Amino acid sequence: MANYREMWENLGMDLAAHDNLCAVLPTAFGDVYLSQKNRPKAMDFWDMVVADIHGIRPAELIEAQKKGQKVFGTFCVYVPDEVVIAANGIVTGLCGGSQFWVPDGEKVLPKSTCPLIKASVGARLGKTCPFFRIADMYVGETTCDGKKKAWEILGKDVPMYVMDIPQMKRAKDVKKWAEEIADFAAVVEKETGNKITPEKLADAIRIINEKRKALARVYEARKSSTIPISGKDALLMMQIAFFDDPVRCAQMVNRLADELEQRVKDGVSVFPAGTKRILLSGTPMAIPNWKMHHIIETSGAAVVCEEACTGTRYFEKLVDESATTLEGQYAALADRYMGINCACFTPNTKRIDDIIRLAKEYKVDGVIDVNLKFCCLYDTEGYTVENALKEAGIPVLGIETDYTDADAEQLRTRIQAFIEVLG
Ligand code: BJ8
């Protein structure tokens, strides 16, 4: 790992605490990732990114800031990256996926808050995440109650803009979201000092669509009965996609997709024939939350798809590229983003349709519906998800968990029993 201490110091980070975080990550990554056999060669790129996760990309962002670019930190897949890119800004994901950050979050949030929120707030307040230190502006959204209140705390010493997400998806709600995107564009223009034109927005829409197409290629390869990549590796690729430059991301993901397509042709699988195929549905798995994938894939099954924001919800559906006015482009963006089916909407029957469709497309043997503890939205919707899957004759296991390892062995026992039933 290169030496980035001076950079971290200049960012005002707590170096001693950060050293503790850096000390555990390589072992965790080695145990979970590097222990896998026959990984695609193209995963070298993501291994390199993780090895210097608080170094390489933060240094790039700081260089970009020196040249006048602004960095926007986001927490949800409804926030349209295209708008920021059209104003020559940079987007970086900020959702926290490590238990390391949770105690700092619990200093200011109720313990009964979902770990993703506690970790995100803890990463900021504990001064142990460079991305939180670098971002010029945070962009929140009114998705769940926990996040809404967290923005008030996070926004104390960093500019925070909150997008008001509708709760329903009627035509008037989609129109309202288009207006909200236009308002966000005005904020981004002010922050960056750059005007968003239809030409620049069209370019940005194309860039993000290309990234989505590349991610979709990898997922397409995962539909094959030959499983060319582990769920863990696919998850890592997806998690890093939230941080990376979108053009480079598309290039690297396309490179991986080339290799996976070749593997499918050659019949190269990373799992023995007959391994049970699992669809994971539920809450997002922010880096380095690899817990469920690791337990499942070391219990004799393979994760072949994620119905999650770190999965299909991130890349499915493209933005229509035909609009030539800003008004038309904001409407096209609203259409695409309102096509994401998060449990914060009511009714949300299309998410249930998505899960059943994905279960069929990826030819899964069973679905594991995983929800982060204290996420009331996904936990409640789990009832409908499980009933719908049972009705469709698809085996399902509902799980609630957090970022700790306290329940790992109990989960392993339940998952092994579930896999046995599938067999
Ligand atoms: S579109 S899933 S990224 S809101 S933070 S809702 S886990 S209690 S992250 Fe999300 Fe956007 Fe929806 Fe996706 Fe629950 Fe936790 Fe809230 Fe969460």
Coordinates of C-alpha atoms and ligand atoms in Angstrom, one line a residue:
M1 CA 0.0 0.0 0.0
A2 CA 1.4 3.4 -1.0
N3 CA 1.8 6.0 1.8
Y4 CA -1.1 8.4 1.9
R5 CA -0.6 9.5 5.5
E6 CA 0.1 13.1 4.6
M7 CA -3.1 13.2 2.5
W8 CA -5.2 11.8 5.3
E9 CA -3.6 14.2 7.7
N10 CA -4.4 17.1 5.5
L11 CA -8.0 15.9 5.3
G12 CA -8.2 16.2 9.1
M13 CA -8.6 12.5 9.6
D14 CA -8.1 10.7 12.9
L15 CA -5.0 8.8 11.9
A16 CA -4.8 6.6 14.9
A17 CA -8.4 5.4 14.5
H18 CA -7.9 5.1 10.8
D19 CA -4.8 2.9 11.3
N20 CA -7.1 0.5 13.2
L21 CA -9.5 0.3 10.3
C22 CA -6.6 -0.2 7.8
A23 CA -5.2 -3.0 9.9
V24 CA -8.3 -5.2 9.7
L25 CA -9.3 -4.7 6.1
P26 CA -6.4 -6.7 4.4
T27 CA -7.1 -9.7 6.6
A28 CA -10.8 -9.5 6.0
F29 CA -10.3 -9.2 2.2
G30 CA -7.8 -12.0 2.1
D31 CA -10.1 -14.3 4.0
V32 CA -13.2 -13.5 2.0
Y33 CA -11.8 -12.8 -1.5
L34 CA -8.3 -14.0 -2.0
S35 CA -9.1 -17.4 -0.7
Q36 CA -11.4 -18.1 -3.7
K37 CA -10.2 -20.4 -6.4
N38 CA -10.2 -19.7 -10.2
R39 CA -11.3 -16.1 -10.0
P40 CA -11.5 -14.1 -13.3
K41 CA -8.2 -12.5 -14.2
A42 CA -10.0 -9.2 -14.7
M43 CA -10.8 -9.1 -10.9
D44 CA -7.1 -7.9 -10.5
F45 CA -8.4 -4.4 -11.0
W46 CA -10.8 -4.5 -8.1
D47 CA -8.3 -6.2 -5.9
M48 CA -5.9 -3.4 -6.6
V49 CA -8.7 -0.8 -5.8
V50 CA -9.5 -2.4 -2.5
A51 CA -5.9 -2.7 -1.5
D52 CA -5.6 1.1 -1.6
I53 CA -9.3 1.9 -1.1
H54 CA -8.6 5.0 1.0
G55 CA -5.7 6.1 -1.2
I56 CA -5.9 5.8 -5.0
R57 CA -9.4 7.2 -5.6
P58 CA -9.3 9.9 -2.8
A59 CA -6.0 11.1 -4.3
E60 CA -7.7 11.3 -7.7
L61 CA -10.6 13.3 -6.3
I62 CA -8.3 15.7 -4.5
E63 CA -6.3 16.3 -7.8
A64 CA -9.6 16.9 -9.6
Q65 CA -10.6 19.4 -6.9
K66 CA -7.3 21.2 -7.4
K67 CA -8.3 21.7 -11.0
G68 CA -11.6 23.1 -10.0
Q69 CA -14.0 20.1 -10.0
K70 CA -16.5 19.6 -7.2
V71 CA -17.2 16.3 -5.5
F72 CA -20.7 15.3 -4.5
G73 CA -21.3 12.5 -2.0
T74 CA -24.5 10.5 -2.4
F75 CA -26.3 7.8 -0.5
C76 CA -29.0 6.5 -2.8
V77 CA -29.5 5.2 -6.3
Y78 CA -32.3 7.7 -6.9
V79 CA -29.9 10.6 -7.0
P80 CA -29.1 11.1 -10.7
D81 CA -25.3 11.1 -11.3
E82 CA -26.0 12.4 -14.8
V83 CA -26.8 15.9 -13.5
V84 CA -23.6 16.2 -11.6
I85 CA -21.5 14.9 -14.5
A86 CA -23.2 17.3 -16.9
A87 CA -21.8 20.2 -14.7
N88 CA -18.3 18.6 -14.7
G89 CA -18.8 17.4 -11.1
I90 CA -17.8 14.1 -9.7
V91 CA -20.1 11.7 -7.8
T92 CA -18.9 9.4 -5.0
G93 CA -21.0 7.0 -3.0
L94 CA -20.8 7.4 0.8
C95 CA -22.9 4.6 2.3
G96 CA -21.0 2.9 5.1
G97 CA -20.8 -0.9 5.1
S98 CA -18.4 -1.5 8.0
Q99 CA -19.2 -2.3 11.6
F100 CA -16.0 -0.4 12.4
W101 CA -18.0 2.9 11.9
V102 CA -21.1 1.9 13.8
P103 CA -20.1 2.8 17.4
D104 CA -19.3 6.4 16.3
G105 CA -22.7 6.6 14.7
E106 CA -24.3 5.2 17.9
K107 CA -22.9 8.2 19.8
V108 CA -25.4 10.4 18.2
L109 CA -28.1 8.1 16.8
P110 CA -30.5 5.7 18.5
K111 CA -29.0 2.1 18.6
S112 CA -32.2 1.0 16.9
T113 CA -31.1 2.7 13.7
C114 CA -30.1 0.6 10.7
P115 CA -26.4 -0.1 10.5
L116 CA -26.0 1.5 7.1
I117 CA -27.1 4.8 8.5
K118 CA -25.1 4.4 11.7
A119 CA -21.9 3.5 9.8
S120 CA -22.3 6.4 7.4
V121 CA -22.7 8.9 10.2
G122 CA -19.9 7.2 12.2
A123 CA -17.6 7.4 9.2
R124 CA -18.1 11.1 9.1
L125 CA -18.0 11.9 12.8
G126 CA -15.2 9.5 13.6
K127 CA -13.1 11.2 10.8
T128 CA -12.0 7.8 9.5
C129 CA -13.3 7.9 5.9
P130 CA -11.5 10.1 3.4
F131 CA -14.5 10.2 1.0
F132 CA -16.6 11.9 3.7
R133 CA -13.8 14.5 4.2
I134 CA -13.3 15.2 0.5
A135 CA -16.9 15.6 -0.7
D136 CA -17.7 19.3 -1.2
M137 CA -21.4 18.6 -0.8
Y138 CA -23.5 15.7 0.5
V139 CA -26.7 14.9 -1.3
G140 CA -29.4 13.2 0.8
E141 CA -32.9 12.1 -0.1
T142 CA -36.2 11.6 1.8
T143 CA -36.3 7.8 1.4
C144 CA -36.5 6.5 4.9
D145 CA -37.0 8.2 8.2
G146 CA -33.6 7.2 9.6
K147 CA -31.9 8.8 6.7
K148 CA -34.0 12.0 6.8
K149 CA -33.0 12.6 10.4
A150 CA -29.3 11.6 9.7
W151 CA -29.1 14.4 7.1
E152 CA -29.8 16.9 9.8
I153 CA -26.8 15.6 11.8
L154 CA -24.5 15.1 8.8
G155 CA -25.3 18.5 7.4
K156 CA -24.1 20.4 10.5
D157 CA -20.6 21.2 9.1
V158 CA -20.9 20.2 5.4
P159 CA -23.2 21.6 2.8
M160 CA -26.1 19.1 2.5
Y161 CA -28.8 19.2 -0.1
V162 CA -31.8 16.9 0.3
M163 CA -33.9 15.7 -2.7
D164 CA -37.5 15.2 -1.8
I165 CA -38.5 11.7 -3.1
P166 CA -42.1 11.0 -3.7
Q167 CA -43.7 8.3 -1.7
M168 CA -45.8 7.0 -4.6
K169 CA -45.4 6.7 -8.4
R170 CA -48.5 8.2 -9.9
A171 CA -48.0 10.4 -13.0
K172 CA -48.0 13.5 -10.8
D173 CA -45.3 12.0 -8.6
V174 CA -43.0 11.3 -11.6
K175 CA -43.6 14.9 -12.8
K176 CA -42.7 16.1 -9.3
W177 CA -39.5 14.1 -9.4
A178 CA -38.6 15.7 -12.8
E179 CA -39.0 19.1 -11.1
E180 CA -36.9 17.9 -8.2
I181 CA -34.2 16.9 -10.6
A182 CA -34.4 20.3 -12.3
D183 CA -34.0 22.0 -8.8
F184 CA -31.0 19.7 -8.1
A185 CA -29.5 20.8 -11.4
A186 CA -29.7 24.4 -10.3
V187 CA -28.0 23.6 -7.0
V188 CA -25.2 21.7 -8.8
E189 CA -24.7 24.5 -11.3
K190 CA -24.3 27.0 -8.4
E191 CA -21.9 24.7 -6.5
T192 CA -19.8 23.9 -9.6
G193 CA -20.1 27.3 -11.3
N194 CA -20.8 25.4 -14.5
K195 CA -23.9 25.7 -16.7
I196 CA -25.7 22.5 -17.6
T197 CA -26.6 22.5 -21.3
P198 CA -28.7 19.9 -23.2
E199 CA -25.5 18.8 -25.0
K200 CA -23.6 18.3 -21.7
L201 CA -26.5 16.5 -20.1
A202 CA -26.9 14.3 -23.2
D203 CA -23.2 13.3 -22.9
A204 CA -23.6 12.5 -19.2
I205 CA -26.7 10.4 -19.9
R206 CA -24.7 8.4 -22.4
I207 CA -21.8 7.9 -20.0
I208 CA -24.0 6.5 -17.3
N209 CA -26.0 4.4 -19.7
E210 CA -22.7 2.9 -21.0
K211 CA -21.8 2.0 -17.4
R212 CA -25.2 0.4 -16.9
K213 CA -24.9 -1.6 -20.1
A214 CA -21.5 -2.9 -18.9
L215 CA -22.8 -3.9 -15.5
A216 CA -25.8 -5.6 -17.3
R217 CA -23.3 -7.7 -19.4
V218 CA -21.7 -9.1 -16.3
Y219 CA -25.1 -9.9 -14.8
E220 CA -26.2 -11.5 -18.2
A221 CA -23.2 -13.9 -17.9
R222 CA -24.3 -14.8 -14.4
K223 CA -27.6 -16.2 -15.9
S224 CA -25.6 -19.0 -17.5
S225 CA -25.8 -22.5 -16.0
T226 CA -22.0 -22.3 -16.0
I227 CA -21.3 -19.8 -13.2
P228 CA -18.4 -17.8 -14.5
I229 CA -17.9 -15.5 -11.4
S230 CA -18.7 -15.8 -7.7
G231 CA -21.4 -13.7 -6.2
K232 CA -18.7 -12.2 -4.0
D233 CA -16.7 -10.9 -6.9
A234 CA -19.7 -9.6 -8.7
L235 CA -20.7 -7.8 -5.5
L236 CA -17.2 -6.2 -5.2
M237 CA -17.4 -4.9 -8.8
M238 CA -20.8 -3.4 -8.0
Q239 CA -19.7 -1.8 -4.7
I240 CA -16.7 -0.1 -6.3
A241 CA -18.9 1.1 -9.2
F242 CA -20.3 3.7 -6.7
F243 CA -16.9 5.2 -6.2
D244 CA -15.1 4.9 -9.5
D245 CA -14.9 7.2 -12.5
P246 CA -17.9 6.1 -14.6
V247 CA -15.9 5.9 -17.9
R248 CA -13.1 3.8 -16.3
C249 CA -15.7 1.7 -14.5
A250 CA -17.5 0.9 -17.8
Q251 CA -14.1 0.0 -19.4
M252 CA -13.1 -2.3 -16.5
V253 CA -16.5 -3.9 -16.2
N254 CA -16.6 -4.5 -20.0
R255 CA -13.2 -6.2 -19.7
L256 CA -14.6 -8.4 -17.0
A257 CA -17.7 -9.2 -19.1
D258 CA -15.5 -10.2 -22.1
E259 CA -13.7 -12.7 -19.9
L260 CA -17.0 -14.0 -18.4
E261 CA -18.6 -14.5 -21.8
Q262 CA -15.5 -16.4 -22.9
R263 CA -15.7 -18.5 -19.7
V264 CA -19.3 -19.3 -20.4
K265 CA -18.4 -20.4 -24.0
D266 CA -15.5 -22.5 -22.6
G267 CA -17.7 -24.0 -19.8
V268 CA -15.5 -22.6 -17.0
S269 CA -17.4 -22.4 -13.7
V270 CA -16.2 -21.2 -10.3
F271 CA -18.5 -23.6 -8.6
P272 CA -18.9 -27.4 -9.1
A273 CA -21.8 -28.5 -11.3
G274 CA -25.1 -28.7 -9.5
T275 CA -24.3 -26.0 -7.0
K276 CA -27.5 -24.4 -5.8
R277 CA -28.2 -21.0 -7.3
I278 CA -29.4 -18.2 -4.9
L279 CA -30.9 -14.8 -5.6
L280 CA -30.3 -12.3 -2.8
S281 CA -33.0 -9.7 -2.4
G282 CA -33.3 -6.8 0.0
T283 CA -31.3 -3.9 1.4
P284 CA -28.1 -2.6 -0.1
M285 CA -24.7 -4.1 0.8
A286 CA -22.3 -1.2 1.0
I287 CA -18.5 -2.0 0.9
P288 CA -17.1 -3.8 2.8
N289 CA -20.3 -5.7 3.7
W290 CA -19.6 -9.1 2.2
K291 CA -21.1 -11.0 5.1
M292 CA -24.1 -12.7 3.4
H293 CA -22.3 -13.6 0.2
H294 CA -19.4 -15.1 2.1
I295 CA -21.6 -17.2 4.4
I296 CA -23.7 -18.4 1.4
E297 CA -20.8 -19.2 -0.8
T298 CA -18.9 -21.0 1.9
S299 CA -22.0 -23.0 2.7
G300 CA -22.3 -24.8 -0.6
A301 CA -24.4 -22.4 -2.7
A302 CA -23.7 -19.6 -5.2
V303 CA -25.2 -16.2 -5.3
V304 CA -26.0 -15.5 -9.0
C305 CA -28.0 -12.3 -8.7
E306 CA -28.7 -9.5 -6.2
E307 CA -32.1 -7.7 -6.3
A308 CA -30.6 -4.8 -4.4
C309 CA -29.3 -1.3 -4.9
T310 CA -25.9 -2.9 -5.0
G311 CA -27.3 -5.1 -7.8
T312 CA -30.0 -4.9 -10.4
R313 CA -31.7 -1.8 -9.0
Y314 CA -28.5 0.1 -9.8
F315 CA -28.2 -0.7 -13.5
E316 CA -31.5 -2.0 -14.9
K317 CA -33.4 0.3 -17.3
L318 CA -31.6 3.0 -19.3
V319 CA -32.4 6.7 -19.6
D320 CA -34.0 7.5 -22.9
E321 CA -31.3 9.4 -24.9
S322 CA -33.6 11.0 -27.5
A323 CA -34.6 14.2 -25.6
T324 CA -32.9 17.3 -26.8
T325 CA -34.1 19.9 -24.3
L326 CA -33.3 20.1 -20.6
E327 CA -37.0 19.7 -19.8
G328 CA -37.2 16.6 -21.9
Q329 CA -34.0 15.2 -20.4
Y330 CA -35.2 15.8 -16.8
A331 CA -38.5 14.0 -17.7
A332 CA -36.5 11.1 -19.2
L333 CA -34.3 10.9 -16.1
A334 CA -37.4 11.0 -13.8
D335 CA -38.9 8.2 -15.8
R336 CA -35.9 6.0 -15.5
Y337 CA -35.2 6.7 -11.8
M338 CA -38.9 6.3 -10.8
G339 CA -38.6 2.8 -12.4
I340 CA -36.3 1.7 -9.5
N341 CA -38.4 -0.2 -7.0
C342 CA -37.4 0.6 -3.5
A343 CA -39.4 -0.4 -0.4
C344 CA -39.8 3.3 0.5
F345 CA -42.6 3.5 -2.1
T346 CA -46.2 2.5 -1.7
P347 CA -47.6 0.4 -3.3
N348 CA -44.4 -1.4 -4.4
T349 CA -45.8 -4.4 -6.2
K350 CA -43.3 -3.9 -9.1
R351 CA -40.5 -4.9 -6.8
I352 CA -42.3 -8.2 -6.1
D353 CA -42.7 -8.7 -9.9
D354 CA -38.9 -7.9 -10.3
I355 CA -37.9 -10.5 -7.7
I356 CA -40.0 -13.2 -9.3
R357 CA -38.8 -12.2 -12.8
L358 CA -35.2 -12.3 -11.7
A359 CA -35.6 -15.6 -9.9
K360 CA -36.7 -17.1 -13.3
E361 CA -34.2 -15.3 -15.5
Y362 CA -31.3 -16.4 -13.3
K363 CA -32.7 -19.9 -12.9
V364 CA -32.4 -19.8 -9.1
D365 CA -33.1 -22.6 -6.8
G366 CA -34.1 -20.3 -3.9
V367 CA -34.3 -16.7 -2.7
I368 CA -32.7 -15.3 0.4
D369 CA -34.4 -12.1 1.4
V370 CA -31.9 -10.2 3.5
N371 CA -32.7 -7.1 5.4
L372 CA -30.6 -4.9 7.6
K373 CA -31.7 -4.8 11.2
F374 CA -34.0 -1.8 12.0
C375 CA -34.8 -1.2 8.3
C376 CA -38.5 -1.1 8.9
L377 CA -39.3 -0.6 5.2
Y378 CA -37.6 -3.8 3.8
D379 CA -38.4 -5.8 6.9
T380 CA -42.1 -5.1 6.5
E381 CA -42.1 -5.7 2.8
G382 CA -40.4 -9.0 3.5
Y383 CA -43.8 -10.4 4.4
T384 CA -45.1 -9.7 0.9
V385 CA -41.9 -10.8 -0.7
E386 CA -42.0 -14.2 1.1
N387 CA -45.7 -14.8 0.4
A388 CA -45.4 -14.0 -3.3
L389 CA -42.4 -16.3 -3.7
K390 CA -44.1 -19.1 -1.8
E391 CA -47.2 -18.7 -4.1
A392 CA -44.9 -18.8 -7.1
G393 CA -43.4 -22.1 -5.8
I394 CA -39.9 -20.5 -5.2
P395 CA -38.3 -21.5 -1.9
V396 CA -37.5 -18.4 0.2
L397 CA -35.6 -17.7 3.4
G398 CA -36.0 -14.4 5.2
I399 CA -33.1 -13.1 7.2
E400 CA -32.5 -10.0 9.3
T401 CA -28.9 -9.1 10.2
D402 CA -26.4 -6.3 10.9
Y403 CA -22.7 -5.7 10.2
T404 CA -21.4 -7.7 13.2
D405 CA -20.3 -11.3 13.1
A406 CA -22.3 -12.1 16.3
D407 CA -24.9 -14.0 14.3
A408 CA -22.6 -15.5 11.6
E409 CA -22.7 -19.1 12.9
Q410 CA -26.4 -19.0 13.5
L411 CA -26.9 -17.7 10.0
R412 CA -24.7 -20.3 8.6
T413 CA -26.7 -23.1 10.2
R414 CA -30.0 -21.6 8.9
I415 CA -28.5 -21.2 5.4
Q416 CA -27.0 -24.6 5.3
A417 CA -30.4 -26.1 6.3
F418 CA -32.1 -24.0 3.6
I419 CA -29.6 -25.2 0.9
E420 CA -30.2 -28.8 2.0
V421 CA -33.9 -28.4 1.5
L422 CA -33.3 -27.1 -2.0
G423 CA -31.3 -30.2 -2.8
Ligands
BJ8_1 S1 -33.2 3.1 -3.3 S2 -32.7 0.8 -0.6 S3 -30.2 3.2 -1.7 S4 -33.2 4.2 0.1 S5 -30.9 3.4 5.0 S6 -33.9 2.2 3.5 S7 -31.4 -0.1 4.7 S8 -33.3 1.9 7.0 S9 -30.5 2.2 1.9 FE1 -31.6 2.6 0.1 FE2 -32.1 4.4 -1.9 FE3 -33.9 2.6 -1.2 FE4 -31.7 1.8 -2.4 FE5 -33.5 0.7 5.1 FE6 -31.3 1.6 6.2 FE7 -33.1 3.3 5.3 FE8 -31.7 1.9 3.6

